[in-house]
PDB file of C-alpha atoms in Angstrom:
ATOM      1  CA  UNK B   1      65.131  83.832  92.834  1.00  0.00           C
ATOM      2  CA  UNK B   2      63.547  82.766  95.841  1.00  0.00           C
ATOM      3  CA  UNK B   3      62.405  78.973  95.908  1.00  0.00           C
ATOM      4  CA  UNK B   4      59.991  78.915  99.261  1.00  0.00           C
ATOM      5  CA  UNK B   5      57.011  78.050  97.482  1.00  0.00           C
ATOM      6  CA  UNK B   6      58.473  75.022  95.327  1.00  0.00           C
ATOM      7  CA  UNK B   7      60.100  74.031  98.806  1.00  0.00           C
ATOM      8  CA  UNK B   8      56.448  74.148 100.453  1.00  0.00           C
ATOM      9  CA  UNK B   9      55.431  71.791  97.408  1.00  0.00           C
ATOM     10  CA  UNK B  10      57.862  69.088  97.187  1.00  0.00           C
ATOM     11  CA  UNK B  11      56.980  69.218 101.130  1.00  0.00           C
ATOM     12  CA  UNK B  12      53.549  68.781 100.286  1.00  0.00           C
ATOM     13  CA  UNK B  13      54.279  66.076  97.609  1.00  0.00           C
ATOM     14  CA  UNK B  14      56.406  63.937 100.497  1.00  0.00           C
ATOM     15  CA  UNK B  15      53.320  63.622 102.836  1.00  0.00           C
ATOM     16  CA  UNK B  16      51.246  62.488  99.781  1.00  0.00           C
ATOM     17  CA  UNK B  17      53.782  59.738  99.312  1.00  0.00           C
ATOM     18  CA  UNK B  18      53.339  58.597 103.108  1.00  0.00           C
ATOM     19  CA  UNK B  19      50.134  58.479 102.132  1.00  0.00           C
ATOM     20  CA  UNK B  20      50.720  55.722  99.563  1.00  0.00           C
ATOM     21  CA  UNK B  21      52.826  53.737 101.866  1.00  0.00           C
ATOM     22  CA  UNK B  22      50.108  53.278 103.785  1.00  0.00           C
ATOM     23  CA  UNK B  23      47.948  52.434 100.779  1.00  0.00           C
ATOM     24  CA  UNK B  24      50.797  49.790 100.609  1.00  0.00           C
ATOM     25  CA  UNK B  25      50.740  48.306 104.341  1.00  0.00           C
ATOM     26  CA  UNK B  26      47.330  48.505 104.059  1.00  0.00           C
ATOM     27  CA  UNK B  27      47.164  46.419 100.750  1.00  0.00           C
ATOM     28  CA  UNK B  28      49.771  43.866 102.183  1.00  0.00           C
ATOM     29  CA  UNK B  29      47.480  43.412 105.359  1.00  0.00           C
ATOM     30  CA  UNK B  30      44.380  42.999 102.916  1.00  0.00           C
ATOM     31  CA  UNK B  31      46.313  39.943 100.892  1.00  0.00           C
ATOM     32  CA  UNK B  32      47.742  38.355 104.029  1.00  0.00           C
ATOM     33  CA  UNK B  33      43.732  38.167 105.412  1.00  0.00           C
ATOM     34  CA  UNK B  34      42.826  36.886 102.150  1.00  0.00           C
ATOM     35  CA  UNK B  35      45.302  33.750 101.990  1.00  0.00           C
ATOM     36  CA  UNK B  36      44.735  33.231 105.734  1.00  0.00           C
ATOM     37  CA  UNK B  37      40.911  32.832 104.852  1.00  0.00           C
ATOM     38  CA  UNK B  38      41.673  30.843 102.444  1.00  0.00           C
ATOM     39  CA  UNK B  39      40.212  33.224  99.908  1.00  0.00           C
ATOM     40  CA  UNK B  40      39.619  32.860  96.022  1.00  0.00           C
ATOM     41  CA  UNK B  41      43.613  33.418  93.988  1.00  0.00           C
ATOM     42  CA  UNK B  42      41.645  36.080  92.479  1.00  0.00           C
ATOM     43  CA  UNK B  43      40.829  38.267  95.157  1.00  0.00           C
ATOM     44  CA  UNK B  44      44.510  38.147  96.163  1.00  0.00           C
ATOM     45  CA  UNK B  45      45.386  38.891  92.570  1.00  0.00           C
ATOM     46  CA  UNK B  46      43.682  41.714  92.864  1.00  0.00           C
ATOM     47  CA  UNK B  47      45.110  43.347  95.793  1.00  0.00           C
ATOM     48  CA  UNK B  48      48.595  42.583  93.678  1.00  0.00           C
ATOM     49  CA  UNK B  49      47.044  45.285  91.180  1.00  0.00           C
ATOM     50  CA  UNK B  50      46.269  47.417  93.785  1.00  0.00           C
ATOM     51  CA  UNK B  51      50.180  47.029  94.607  1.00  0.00           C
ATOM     52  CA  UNK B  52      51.544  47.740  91.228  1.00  0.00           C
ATOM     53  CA  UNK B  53      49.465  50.489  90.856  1.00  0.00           C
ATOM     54  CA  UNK B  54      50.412  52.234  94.277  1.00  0.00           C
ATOM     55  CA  UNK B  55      53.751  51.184  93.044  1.00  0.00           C
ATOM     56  CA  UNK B  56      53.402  53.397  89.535  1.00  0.00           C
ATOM     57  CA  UNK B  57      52.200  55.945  91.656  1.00  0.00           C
ATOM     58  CA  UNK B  58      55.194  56.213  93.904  1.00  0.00           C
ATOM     59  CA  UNK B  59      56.970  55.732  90.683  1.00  0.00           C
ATOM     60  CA  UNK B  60      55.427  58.841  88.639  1.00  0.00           C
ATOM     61  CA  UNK B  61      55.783  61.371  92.140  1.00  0.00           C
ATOM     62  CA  UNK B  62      59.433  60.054  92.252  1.00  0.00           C
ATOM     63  CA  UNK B  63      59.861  61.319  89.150  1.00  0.00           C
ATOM     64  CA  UNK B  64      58.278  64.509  89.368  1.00  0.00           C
ATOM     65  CA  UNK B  65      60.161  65.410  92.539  1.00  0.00           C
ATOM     66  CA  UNK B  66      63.079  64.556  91.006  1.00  0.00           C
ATOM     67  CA  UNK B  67      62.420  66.833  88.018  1.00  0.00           C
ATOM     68  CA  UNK B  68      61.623  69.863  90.433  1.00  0.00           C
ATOM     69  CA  UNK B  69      64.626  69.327  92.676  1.00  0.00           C
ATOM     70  CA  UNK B  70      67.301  69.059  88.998  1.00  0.00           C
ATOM     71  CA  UNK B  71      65.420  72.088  87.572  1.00  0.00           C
ATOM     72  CA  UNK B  72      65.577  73.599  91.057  1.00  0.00           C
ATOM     73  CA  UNK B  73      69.383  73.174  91.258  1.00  0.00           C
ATOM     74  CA  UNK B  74      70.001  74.337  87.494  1.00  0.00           C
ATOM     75  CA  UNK B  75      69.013  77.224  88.100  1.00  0.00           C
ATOM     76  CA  UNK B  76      70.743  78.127  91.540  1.00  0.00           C
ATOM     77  CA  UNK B  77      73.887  76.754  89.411  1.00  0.00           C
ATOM     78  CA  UNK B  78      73.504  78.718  86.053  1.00  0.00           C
ATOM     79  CA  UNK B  79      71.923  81.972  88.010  1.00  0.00           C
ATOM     80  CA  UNK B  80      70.084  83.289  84.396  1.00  0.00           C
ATOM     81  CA  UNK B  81      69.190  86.867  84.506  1.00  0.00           C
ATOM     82  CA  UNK B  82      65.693  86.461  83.678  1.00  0.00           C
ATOM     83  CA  UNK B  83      63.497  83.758  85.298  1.00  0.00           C
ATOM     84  CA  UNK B  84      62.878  80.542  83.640  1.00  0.00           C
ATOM     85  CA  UNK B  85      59.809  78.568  82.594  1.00  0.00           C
ATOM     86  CA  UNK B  86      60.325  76.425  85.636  1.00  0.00           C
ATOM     87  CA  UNK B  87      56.904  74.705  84.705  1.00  0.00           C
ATOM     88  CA  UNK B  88      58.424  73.645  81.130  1.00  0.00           C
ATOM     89  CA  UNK B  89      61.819  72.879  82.407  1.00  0.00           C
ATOM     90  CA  UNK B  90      60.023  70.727  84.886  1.00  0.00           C
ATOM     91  CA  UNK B  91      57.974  69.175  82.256  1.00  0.00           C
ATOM     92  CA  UNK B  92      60.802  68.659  80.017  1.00  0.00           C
ATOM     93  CA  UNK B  93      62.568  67.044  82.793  1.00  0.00           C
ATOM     94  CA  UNK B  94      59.816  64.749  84.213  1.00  0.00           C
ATOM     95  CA  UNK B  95      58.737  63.358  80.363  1.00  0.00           C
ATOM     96  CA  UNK B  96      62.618  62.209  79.621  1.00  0.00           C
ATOM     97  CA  UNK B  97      62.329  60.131  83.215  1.00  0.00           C
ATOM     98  CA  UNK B  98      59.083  58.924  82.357  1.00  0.00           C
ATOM     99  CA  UNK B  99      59.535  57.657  78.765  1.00  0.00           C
ATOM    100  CA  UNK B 100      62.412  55.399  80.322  1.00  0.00           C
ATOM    101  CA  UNK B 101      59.416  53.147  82.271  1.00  0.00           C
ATOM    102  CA  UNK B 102      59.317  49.594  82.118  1.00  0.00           C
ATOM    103  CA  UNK B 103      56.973  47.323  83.869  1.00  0.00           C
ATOM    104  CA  UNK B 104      60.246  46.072  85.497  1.00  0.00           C
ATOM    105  CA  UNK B 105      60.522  48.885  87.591  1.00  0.00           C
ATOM    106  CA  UNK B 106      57.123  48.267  89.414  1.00  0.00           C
ATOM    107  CA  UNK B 107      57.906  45.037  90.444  1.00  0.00           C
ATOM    108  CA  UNK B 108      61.789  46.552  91.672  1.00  0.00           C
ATOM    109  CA  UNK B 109      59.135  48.510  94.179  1.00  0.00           C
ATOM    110  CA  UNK B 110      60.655  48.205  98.202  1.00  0.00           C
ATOM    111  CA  UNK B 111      56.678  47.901  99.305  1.00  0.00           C
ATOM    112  CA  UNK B 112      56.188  45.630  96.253  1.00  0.00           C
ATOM    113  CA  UNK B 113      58.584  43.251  97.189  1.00  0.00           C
ATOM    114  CA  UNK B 114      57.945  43.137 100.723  1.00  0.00           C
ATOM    115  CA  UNK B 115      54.326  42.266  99.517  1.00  0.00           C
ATOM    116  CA  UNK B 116      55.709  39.193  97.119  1.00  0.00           C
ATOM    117  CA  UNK B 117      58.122  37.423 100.538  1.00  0.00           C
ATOM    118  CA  UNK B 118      54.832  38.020 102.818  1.00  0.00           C
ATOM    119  CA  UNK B 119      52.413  36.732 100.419  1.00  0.00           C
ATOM    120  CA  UNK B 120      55.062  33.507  99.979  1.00  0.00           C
ATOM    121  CA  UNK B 121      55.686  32.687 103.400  1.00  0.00           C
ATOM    122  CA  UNK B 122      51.986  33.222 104.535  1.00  0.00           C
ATOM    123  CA  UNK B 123      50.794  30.547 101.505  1.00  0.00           C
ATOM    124  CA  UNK B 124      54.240  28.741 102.590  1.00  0.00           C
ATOM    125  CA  UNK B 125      52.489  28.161 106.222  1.00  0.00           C
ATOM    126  CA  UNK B 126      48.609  27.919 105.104  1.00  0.00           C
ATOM    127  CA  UNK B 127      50.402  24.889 102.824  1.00  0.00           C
ATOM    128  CA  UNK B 128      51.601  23.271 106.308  1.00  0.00           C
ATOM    129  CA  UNK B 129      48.666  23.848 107.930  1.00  0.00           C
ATOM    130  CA  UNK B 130      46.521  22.428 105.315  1.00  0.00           C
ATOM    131  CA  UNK B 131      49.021  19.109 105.131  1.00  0.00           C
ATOM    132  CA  UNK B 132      48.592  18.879 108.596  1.00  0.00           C
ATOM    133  CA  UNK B 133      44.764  18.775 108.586  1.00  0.00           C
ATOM    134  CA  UNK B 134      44.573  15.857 105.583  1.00  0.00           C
ATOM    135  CA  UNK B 135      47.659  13.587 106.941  1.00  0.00           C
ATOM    136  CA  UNK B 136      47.535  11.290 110.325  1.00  0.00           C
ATOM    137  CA  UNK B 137      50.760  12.642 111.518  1.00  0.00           C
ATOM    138  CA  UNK B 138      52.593  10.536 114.412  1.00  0.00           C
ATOM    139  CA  UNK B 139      52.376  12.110 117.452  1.00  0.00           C
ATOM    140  CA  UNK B 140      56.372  12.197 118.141  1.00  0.00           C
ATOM    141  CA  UNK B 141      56.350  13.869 114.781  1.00  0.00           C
ATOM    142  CA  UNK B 142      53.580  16.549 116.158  1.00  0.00           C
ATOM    143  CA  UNK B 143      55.558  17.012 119.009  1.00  0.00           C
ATOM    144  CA  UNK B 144      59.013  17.762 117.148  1.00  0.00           C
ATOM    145  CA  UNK B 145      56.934  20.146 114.546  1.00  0.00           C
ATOM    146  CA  UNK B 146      55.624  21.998 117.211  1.00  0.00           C
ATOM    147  CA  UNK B 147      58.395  22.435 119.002  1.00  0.00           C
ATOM    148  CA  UNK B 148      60.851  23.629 115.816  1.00  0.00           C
ATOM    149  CA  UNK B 149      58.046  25.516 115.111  1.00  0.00           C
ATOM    150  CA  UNK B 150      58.212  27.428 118.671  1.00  0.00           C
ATOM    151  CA  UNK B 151      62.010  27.714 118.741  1.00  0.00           C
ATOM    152  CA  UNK B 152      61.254  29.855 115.714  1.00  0.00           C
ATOM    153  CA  UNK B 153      59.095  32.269 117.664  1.00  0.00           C
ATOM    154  CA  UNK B 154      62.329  32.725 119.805  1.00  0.00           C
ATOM    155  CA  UNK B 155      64.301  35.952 119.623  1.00  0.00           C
ATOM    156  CA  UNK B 156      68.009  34.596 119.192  1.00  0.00           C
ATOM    157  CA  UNK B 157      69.087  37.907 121.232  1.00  0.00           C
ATOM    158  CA  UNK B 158      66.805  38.422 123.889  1.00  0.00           C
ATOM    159  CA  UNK B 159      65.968  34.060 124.281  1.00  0.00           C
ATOM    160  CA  UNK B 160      62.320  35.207 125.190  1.00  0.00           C
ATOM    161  CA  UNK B 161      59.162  34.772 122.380  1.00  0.00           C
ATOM    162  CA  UNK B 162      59.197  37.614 119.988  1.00  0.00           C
ATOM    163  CA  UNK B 163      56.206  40.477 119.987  1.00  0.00           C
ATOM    164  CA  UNK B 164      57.399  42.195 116.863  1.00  0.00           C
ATOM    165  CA  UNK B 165      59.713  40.275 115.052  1.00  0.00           C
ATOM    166  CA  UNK B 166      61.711  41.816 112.082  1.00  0.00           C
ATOM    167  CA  UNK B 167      63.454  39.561 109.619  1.00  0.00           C
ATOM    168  CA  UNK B 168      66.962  40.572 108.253  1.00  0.00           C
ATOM    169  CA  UNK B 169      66.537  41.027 104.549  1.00  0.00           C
ATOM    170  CA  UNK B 170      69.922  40.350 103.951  1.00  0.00           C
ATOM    171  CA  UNK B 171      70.351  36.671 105.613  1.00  0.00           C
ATOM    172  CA  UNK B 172      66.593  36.060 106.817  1.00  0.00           C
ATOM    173  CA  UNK B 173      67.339  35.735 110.513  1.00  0.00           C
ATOM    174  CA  UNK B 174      64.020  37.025 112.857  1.00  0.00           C
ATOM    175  CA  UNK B 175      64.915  39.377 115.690  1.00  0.00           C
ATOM    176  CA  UNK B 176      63.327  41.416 118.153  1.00  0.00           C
ATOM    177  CA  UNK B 177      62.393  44.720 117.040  1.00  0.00           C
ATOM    178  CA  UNK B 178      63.190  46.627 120.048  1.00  0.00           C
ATOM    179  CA  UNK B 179      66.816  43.943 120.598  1.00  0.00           C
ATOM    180  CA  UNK B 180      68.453  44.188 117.269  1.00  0.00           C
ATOM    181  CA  UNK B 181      67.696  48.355 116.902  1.00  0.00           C
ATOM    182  CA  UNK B 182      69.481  48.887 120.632  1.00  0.00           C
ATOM    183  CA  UNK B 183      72.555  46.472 119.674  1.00  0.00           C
ATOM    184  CA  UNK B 184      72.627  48.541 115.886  1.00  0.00           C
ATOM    185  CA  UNK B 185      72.748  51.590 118.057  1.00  0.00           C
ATOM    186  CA  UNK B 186      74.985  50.965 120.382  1.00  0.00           C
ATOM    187  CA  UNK B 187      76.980  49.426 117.892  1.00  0.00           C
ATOM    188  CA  UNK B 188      77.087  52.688 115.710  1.00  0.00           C
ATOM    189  CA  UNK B 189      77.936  55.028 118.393  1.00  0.00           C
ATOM    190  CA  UNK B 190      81.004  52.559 119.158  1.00  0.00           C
ATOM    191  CA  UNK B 191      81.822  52.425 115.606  1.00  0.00           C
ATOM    192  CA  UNK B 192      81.393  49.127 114.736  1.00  0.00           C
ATOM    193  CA  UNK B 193      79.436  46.675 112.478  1.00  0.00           C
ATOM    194  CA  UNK B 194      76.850  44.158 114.246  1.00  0.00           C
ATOM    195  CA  UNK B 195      76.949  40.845 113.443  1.00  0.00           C
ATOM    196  CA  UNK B 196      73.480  38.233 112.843  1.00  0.00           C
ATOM    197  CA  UNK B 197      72.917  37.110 116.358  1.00  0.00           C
ATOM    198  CA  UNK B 198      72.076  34.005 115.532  1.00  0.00           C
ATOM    199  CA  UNK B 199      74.375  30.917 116.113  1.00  0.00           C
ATOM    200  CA  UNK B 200      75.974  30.019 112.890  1.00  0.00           C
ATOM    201  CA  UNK B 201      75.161  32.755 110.706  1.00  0.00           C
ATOM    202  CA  UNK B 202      77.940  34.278 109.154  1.00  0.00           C
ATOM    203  CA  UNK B 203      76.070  37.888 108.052  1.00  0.00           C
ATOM    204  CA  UNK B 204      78.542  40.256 109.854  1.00  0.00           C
ATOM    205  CA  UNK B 205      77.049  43.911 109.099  1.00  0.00           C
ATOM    206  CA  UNK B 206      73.497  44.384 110.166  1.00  0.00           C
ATOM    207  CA  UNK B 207      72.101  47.402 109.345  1.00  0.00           C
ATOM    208  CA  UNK B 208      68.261  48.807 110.157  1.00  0.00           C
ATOM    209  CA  UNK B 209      67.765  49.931 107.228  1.00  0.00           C
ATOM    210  CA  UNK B 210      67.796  45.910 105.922  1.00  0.00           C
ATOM    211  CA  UNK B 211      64.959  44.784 108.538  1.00  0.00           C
ATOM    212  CA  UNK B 212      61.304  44.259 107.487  1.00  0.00           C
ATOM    213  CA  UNK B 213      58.579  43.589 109.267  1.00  0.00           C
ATOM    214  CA  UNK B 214      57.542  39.600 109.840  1.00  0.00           C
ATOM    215  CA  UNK B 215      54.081  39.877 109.527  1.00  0.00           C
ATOM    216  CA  UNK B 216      53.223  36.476 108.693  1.00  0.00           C
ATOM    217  CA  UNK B 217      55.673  35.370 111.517  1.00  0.00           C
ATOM    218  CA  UNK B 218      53.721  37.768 113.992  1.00  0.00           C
ATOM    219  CA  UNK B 219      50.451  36.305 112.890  1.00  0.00           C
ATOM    220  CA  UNK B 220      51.288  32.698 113.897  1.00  0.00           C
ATOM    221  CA  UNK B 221      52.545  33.843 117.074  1.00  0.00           C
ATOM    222  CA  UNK B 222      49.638  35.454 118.112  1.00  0.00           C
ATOM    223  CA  UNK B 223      47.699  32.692 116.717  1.00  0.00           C
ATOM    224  CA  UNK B 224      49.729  30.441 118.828  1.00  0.00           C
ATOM    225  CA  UNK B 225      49.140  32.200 122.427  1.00  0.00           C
ATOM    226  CA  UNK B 226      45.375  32.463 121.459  1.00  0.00           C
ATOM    227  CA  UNK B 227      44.700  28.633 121.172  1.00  0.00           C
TER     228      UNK B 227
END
């Protein structure tokens, strides 16, 4: 039995999936605008919906590609005589992964996540910003604020103001995009484990697949060099 044609599919199926990761960054971008505008909860709200439903969506084509790949390799394994109903083996497959959904598993989503931190840190700083608008702050207090706030625009590896900072899932520490990916490489071809680059952190194996993108970090940045 030759499977080209439900190889060309689950192809086909993968690029739709890109598709909803950008649906994803897109959304994420969306809410991050929103809080930075200081925008009505709700409208933010709603771009969480958006979120969980992108997420379901990713969830249901998971699931479906998973039932095509296990009836896929039955088959190759049992070798039947006569060909199969794939499409009701596939069916059969996909409805016992699909009755086992729970509203937990949206919120699991990688994207989903991601969303929650960002959204966090970005009302995290819009908080700041706002308490430093309504308080008189002391100007030696300014000063130090500023300052810490600068040192944390500063890749720990390369010393020099970060341009697309990625934060380490794992401990939290910002790097470099370009800085930490070289050391991982090198790293991997020399067979050993890279540890946080930042003084005092005691996270000894970072790996790429564990770094995120720091939007909201990369947004005050760039709002810092434009004032």
């Amino acid at each position: 039995i030759s499977f080209n044609c439900v190889d060309s599919s689950l192809s086909s199926l993968k690029n739709c999936q890109s598709y909803i990761n950008t649906g994803m960054d897109i959304a994420t971008h969306v809410a991050l605008d929103l809080v930075e505008s200081f925008n009505d909860v709700e409208d933010v709200n709603s771009m969480e919906n958006v979120m969980l439903e992108y997420a379901a969506m990713d969830r249901e084509l998971n699931h479906y590609m998973k039932a095509v790949e296990e009836t896929v390799n039955q088959i190759k394994r049992e070798k039947p005589e006569n060909i199969p109903d794939l499409q009701y083996l596939v069916k059969e497959k996909f409805t016992a992964l699909e009755s086992k959904n729970s509203d937990s598993d949206l919120q699991k989503n990688e994207k989903y996540i991601y969303f929650k931190d960002q959204l966090k840190e970005m009302r995290k700083q819009c908080d700041m910003q706002c308490g430093n608008d309504n308080e008189a702050i002391e100007q030696i207090d300014e000063d130090i604020a500023v300052t810490q706030s600068q040192m944390n625009f500063i890749c720990p590896i390369t010393q020099m103001e970060m341009k697309r900072p990625v934060r380490n899932k794992v401990c939290g520490h910002t790097y470099e995009e370009d800085a930490i990916l070289k050391i991982i490489q090198t790293r991997k071809q020399q067979k050993k484990k890279v540890r946080c680059p930042k003084i005092g952190c005691s996270h000894a194996d970072v790996k790429g697949s564990d770094l995120v993108p720091d939007e909201v970090l990369k947004r005050a940045i760039d709002s810092q060099n434009k004032q």
